[in-house]
Coordinates of C-alpha atoms in Angstrom, one line a residue:
L1 CA 157.3 90.1 28.0
L2 CA 157.9 90.5 31.7
E3 CA 160.6 87.8 31.7
A4 CA 162.4 89.3 28.7
G5 CA 166.0 90.1 29.5
S6 CA 166.4 93.4 27.6
P7 CA 164.4 96.2 25.9
E8 CA 165.5 94.8 22.5
V9 CA 164.1 91.4 23.3
R10 CA 160.8 92.9 24.4
T11 CA 160.6 95.0 21.3
A12 CA 161.1 91.9 19.1
I13 CA 158.4 90.0 21.0
I14 CA 156.0 93.0 20.6
K15 CA 156.6 93.1 16.8
E16 CA 156.3 89.3 16.5
N17 CA 152.9 89.3 18.3
A18 CA 151.5 92.5 16.8
A19 CA 148.1 90.8 16.0
L20 CA 147.5 90.0 19.7
L21 CA 148.2 93.5 20.9
D22 CA 144.6 94.8 20.5
E23 CA 141.9 96.4 22.6
T24 CA 141.3 93.2 24.5
F25 CA 145.0 92.7 25.3
F26 CA 145.3 96.3 26.7
A27 CA 142.1 96.0 28.7
L28 CA 143.4 92.7 30.2
F29 CA 146.8 94.3 30.9
N30 CA 145.2 97.2 32.8
R31 CA 143.1 94.8 34.9
L32 CA 146.3 92.9 35.8
I33 CA 148.1 96.1 36.9
E34 CA 145.1 97.0 39.1
A35 CA 145.1 93.5 40.5
A36 CA 148.8 93.7 41.3
L37 CA 148.3 97.0 43.1
Q38 CA 145.3 95.8 45.1
S39 CA 147.2 92.7 46.3
G40 CA 150.2 94.8 47.3
Q41 CA 152.6 93.5 44.6
Q42 CA 154.2 96.9 44.0
S43 CA 157.3 95.6 42.2
T44 CA 155.1 93.7 39.7
A45 CA 152.9 96.7 39.1
Q46 CA 155.9 98.9 38.5
A47 CA 157.4 96.4 36.1
M48 CA 154.1 96.2 34.2
A49 CA 153.7 100.0 34.1
A50 CA 157.2 100.3 32.5
L51 CA 156.3 97.5 30.1
Q52 CA 153.0 99.4 29.2
E53 CA 155.1 102.4 28.1
E54 CA 157.0 100.1 25.7
L55 CA 153.8 98.6 24.4
L56 CA 152.4 102.0 23.7
E57 CA 155.5 103.0 21.9
H58 CA 156.2 99.9 19.8
S59 CA 152.7 98.4 18.9
D60 CA 150.2 99.8 16.4
Y61 CA 147.3 99.7 18.8
G62 CA 149.5 101.3 21.5
R63 CA 150.4 104.2 19.2
K64 CA 146.8 104.6 18.4
I65 CA 145.9 104.8 22.1
R66 CA 148.8 107.3 22.6
A67 CA 147.5 109.5 19.8
Q68 CA 144.0 109.4 21.3
M69 CA 145.4 110.4 24.6
G70 CA 147.1 113.4 22.9
E71 CA 143.9 114.4 21.3
L72 CA 142.1 114.1 24.6
E73 CA 144.6 116.4 26.3
A74 CA 144.3 118.9 23.5
A75 CA 140.5 118.8 23.7
V76 CA 140.7 119.4 27.5
K77 CA 142.9 122.4 27.0
T78 CA 140.5 123.8 24.4
L79 CA 137.6 123.5 26.8
Q80 CA 139.6 124.9 29.7
D81 CA 140.6 127.9 27.7
A82 CA 136.9 128.6 26.9
G83 CA 136.3 128.5 30.7
Q84 CA 133.0 129.7 32.2
S85 CA 132.1 131.6 29.1
L86 CA 131.5 128.4 27.1
T87 CA 128.1 128.5 25.5
R88 CA 126.4 126.1 23.0
E89 CA 127.2 128.5 20.2
K90 CA 130.9 128.7 21.2
L91 CA 131.0 124.9 21.6
L92 CA 129.7 124.6 18.0
D93 CA 132.5 126.9 16.8
I94 CA 135.0 124.7 18.7
F95 CA 133.7 121.6 17.0
L96 CA 134.0 123.3 13.6
A97 CA 137.6 124.3 14.4
A98 CA 138.6 120.7 15.4
P99 CA 141.7 119.9 13.2
T100 CA 141.1 116.1 13.2
E101 CA 138.3 113.5 13.5
A102 CA 139.9 112.2 16.7
R103 CA 139.9 115.7 18.2
L104 CA 136.2 116.2 17.3
Q105 CA 135.4 112.8 18.8
A106 CA 137.3 113.7 22.0
L107 CA 135.4 117.0 22.3
V108 CA 132.1 115.3 21.8
S109 CA 132.9 112.7 24.5
M110 CA 133.7 115.4 27.0
T111 CA 130.7 117.6 26.3
R112 CA 128.0 114.9 25.8
N113 CA 125.7 116.4 28.5
G114 CA 125.7 119.7 26.7
L115 CA 124.7 118.2 23.3
D116 CA 121.0 118.4 23.9
Y117 CA 118.0 119.6 21.9
S118 CA 119.0 123.2 22.3
F119 CA 122.5 122.5 20.8
F120 CA 121.1 120.7 17.8
Q121 CA 118.5 123.4 17.3
I122 CA 121.3 126.0 17.1
L123 CA 123.2 123.7 14.6
T124 CA 120.1 123.2 12.5
N125 CA 119.4 127.0 12.4
R126 CA 122.9 127.6 11.2
I127 CA 122.6 125.0 8.5
D128 CA 119.3 126.6 7.3
K129 CA 121.0 130.0 7.0
S130 CA 124.1 128.6 5.2
R131 CA 124.7 127.8 1.5
G132 CA 127.0 125.7 -0.6
E133 CA 130.1 124.3 0.9
E134 CA 129.4 125.8 4.4
C135 CA 126.0 124.1 4.4
A136 CA 127.5 120.7 3.4
R137 CA 130.2 121.1 6.1
L138 CA 127.7 121.8 8.8
E139 CA 125.5 118.9 7.8
D140 CA 128.5 116.6 7.8
L141 CA 129.4 117.9 11.3
R142 CA 125.8 117.2 12.5
T143 CA 126.0 113.6 11.1
K144 CA 129.3 113.0 12.9
I145 CA 128.2 114.4 16.2
L146 CA 125.0 112.3 16.1
E147 CA 127.1 109.2 15.3
Y148 CA 129.5 109.9 18.1
T149 CA 126.8 110.7 20.7
N150 CA 125.0 107.5 19.7
Q151 CA 128.2 105.5 20.2
I152 CA 128.7 107.1 23.7
D153 CA 125.1 106.5 24.7
K154 CA 125.2 102.8 23.6
A155 CA 128.5 102.3 25.5
I156 CA 127.0 103.9 28.7
E157 CA 123.9 101.7 28.3
Q158 CA 126.1 98.6 28.0
Q159 CA 128.2 99.6 31.0
M160 CA 125.0 100.2 33.1
Q161 CA 123.6 96.8 32.1
Q162 CA 127.0 95.2 33.1
A163 CA 127.0 97.1 36.4
D164 CA 123.4 96.1 37.1
Q165 CA 124.2 92.4 36.6
M166 CA 127.3 92.7 38.7
I167 CA 125.5 94.3 41.6
E168 CA 122.7 91.8 41.4
S169 CA 125.2 88.9 41.6
L170 CA 126.7 90.5 44.7
L171 CA 123.3 90.9 46.3
A172 CA 122.5 87.2 45.6
A173 CA 125.8 86.0 47.0
P174 CA 125.7 84.0 50.3
D175 CA 128.0 86.6 51.9
T176 CA 127.4 90.0 50.4
V177 CA 130.1 91.7 52.3
Q178 CA 132.8 89.3 51.2
A179 CA 131.6 89.4 47.6
V180 CA 131.8 93.2 47.6
V181 CA 135.3 93.1 49.1
Q182 CA 136.4 90.8 46.3
N183 CA 135.0 93.2 43.7
L184 CA 136.0 96.6 45.0
A185 CA 137.7 97.5 41.8
A186 CA 134.4 97.4 39.9
F187 CA 133.0 100.2 42.0
Q188 CA 135.7 102.7 40.8
S189 CA 133.4 103.4 37.8
D190 CA 131.0 106.3 38.1
V191 CA 128.5 104.3 36.1
T192 CA 128.5 101.5 38.7
M193 CA 128.0 104.0 41.5
Q194 CA 125.1 105.6 39.7
V195 CA 123.4 102.2 39.2
L196 CA 123.9 101.4 42.9
E197 CA 122.4 104.8 43.9
A198 CA 119.4 104.1 41.7
K199 CA 118.9 100.7 43.3
L200 CA 119.0 102.2 46.8
Q201 CA 116.4 104.8 45.8
E202 CA 114.2 102.1 44.2
A203 CA 114.4 99.8 47.3
S204 CA 113.6 102.8 49.6
R205 CA 110.6 103.9 47.5
K206 CA 109.2 100.3 47.4
K207 CA 110.0 99.9 51.1
D208 CA 111.7 96.6 50.4
Q209 CA 113.6 96.4 53.7
A210 CA 115.4 93.1 53.0
R211 CA 116.8 94.4 49.7
L212 CA 117.6 97.8 51.2
Q213 CA 119.5 96.2 54.0
R214 CA 121.7 94.2 51.6
L215 CA 122.3 97.4 49.4
Q216 CA 123.3 99.3 52.6
Q217 CA 125.8 96.5 53.4
V218 CA 127.4 97.2 50.0
V219 CA 127.6 100.9 50.7
A220 CA 129.1 100.3 54.2
V221 CA 131.9 98.2 52.7
L222 CA 132.6 100.8 50.0
Q223 CA 132.7 103.6 52.6
Q224 CA 135.0 101.6 54.9
A225 CA 137.3 100.8 51.9
S226 CA 137.5 104.5 50.9
T227 CA 138.0 105.9 54.4
P228 CA 141.7 106.6 55.3
P229 CA 142.8 104.6 58.3
E230 CA 143.7 107.8 60.2
V231 CA 140.1 109.1 59.8
A232 CA 138.6 105.7 60.8
L233 CA 140.9 105.7 64.0
I234 CA 139.8 109.3 64.9
N235 CA 136.2 108.3 64.6
E236 CA 136.8 105.3 66.8
L237 CA 138.6 107.5 69.4
L238 CA 135.8 110.1 69.3
E239 CA 133.3 107.5 70.4
A240 CA 135.5 106.5 73.3
A241 CA 136.4 110.1 74.4
D242 CA 133.6 110.1 77.1
D243 CA 135.3 107.4 79.1
E244 CA 138.9 107.9 80.1
T245 CA 139.5 104.2 80.7
V246 CA 138.0 103.2 77.4
L247 CA 140.0 105.9 75.6
A248 CA 143.3 104.7 77.3
H249 CA 142.5 101.2 76.2
K250 CA 141.9 102.3 72.6
L251 CA 145.1 104.3 72.5
K252 CA 147.0 101.2 73.8
E253 CA 145.3 99.0 71.2
H254 CA 146.3 101.3 68.3
Q255 CA 149.7 102.4 69.7
A256 CA 151.4 101.5 66.4
E257 CA 149.1 103.8 64.4
I258 CA 149.6 106.8 66.7
N259 CA 152.2 108.9 64.9
E260 CA 153.0 112.5 63.9
E261 CA 150.7 112.3 60.9
L262 CA 147.7 111.4 63.1
T263 CA 148.5 114.2 65.6
G264 CA 148.9 116.6 62.8
M265 CA 145.5 115.6 61.3
L266 CA 143.9 115.9 64.8
A267 CA 145.3 119.5 65.2
N268 CA 144.0 120.5 61.7
L269 CA 140.6 119.0 62.5
M270 CA 140.4 120.9 65.8
N271 CA 141.2 124.1 64.0
Q272 CA 138.5 123.5 61.3
V273 CA 135.9 122.6 64.0
E274 CA 136.8 125.7 66.0
Q275 CA 136.3 127.9 62.9
Q276 CA 132.9 126.3 62.3
A277 CA 131.8 126.7 65.9
P278 CA 129.9 130.0 65.4
K279 CA 127.8 128.4 62.6
D280 CA 127.4 124.9 64.0
P281 CA 126.0 124.4 67.5
N282 CA 127.3 120.8 67.6
S283 CA 130.9 121.9 67.0
G284 CA 131.5 122.7 70.7
E285 CA 130.9 119.1 71.8
I286 CA 133.1 117.7 69.0
L287 CA 135.9 120.1 69.7
K288 CA 135.8 119.1 73.4
R289 CA 136.2 115.4 72.5
L290 CA 139.0 116.2 70.0
E291 CA 140.9 118.1 72.7
I292 CA 140.5 115.2 75.2
I293 CA 141.9 112.8 72.5
Y294 CA 144.7 115.2 71.6
R295 CA 145.8 115.7 75.2
A296 CA 145.6 111.9 75.9
I297 CA 147.9 111.2 72.9
L298 CA 150.4 113.9 73.9
K299 CA 150.4 112.6 77.5
K300 CA 150.9 109.0 76.3
S301 CA 153.8 110.0 73.9

């Protein structure tokens, strides 16, 4: 598909291989895009993103995904319109007004945390008070909501099991840090981070220092990977601000990274710290260090 010479050729290939373009194919395709981005292959990632649009348009499963995305967007708008006044009673009315099964499923997926005992008690009470077609409609709705929530819970449970196995394999690796670096994409999932947090709490509670140390290595790698380079450099300069010689050496070492963006970030940070000074007794010392760094950078440039 990527080597096809024209959109017409790609469309023909898509139609000829319709049976292969299923959930597994699209999941693999997304992972390949992520891998291209992480390895810095921007042109490949862009080409694949453009191809993805064609796959969504010309394949049966792609059109299904696009329709689901449309229902999700509509569901989001419905919930946003309800705003802070959304109650379980109003949520039930929104479910009843859902125009399609896909919309109802999207709404349930977004409000799973609110579908608790109280919600189902409200629904049951309304069923008990209704008659005829309305009663049948409410009972059918209850059956569907229970089915969808069960599917969601099973999927989350499966994701948690997979995350648990993945984290355990990293902890068992000869070099935990290297193993985490090679699997950074897996930690983009909220479920994976929840499992990691639970493991940290468990190790801390059991006072298992060896395991806790390995888990903290994982956290350190993730924090380093998620910290913008400018922030990391500012932190490094803050540690060197006490010694003029060390600071000068650091500035020389990172000369290529010292630009307008960094000085602008420093200025904004100084302003924020200055505003917090009346509430935070430590702000004065931090502000002093930031000013030393800022003046040194200006002097150097």
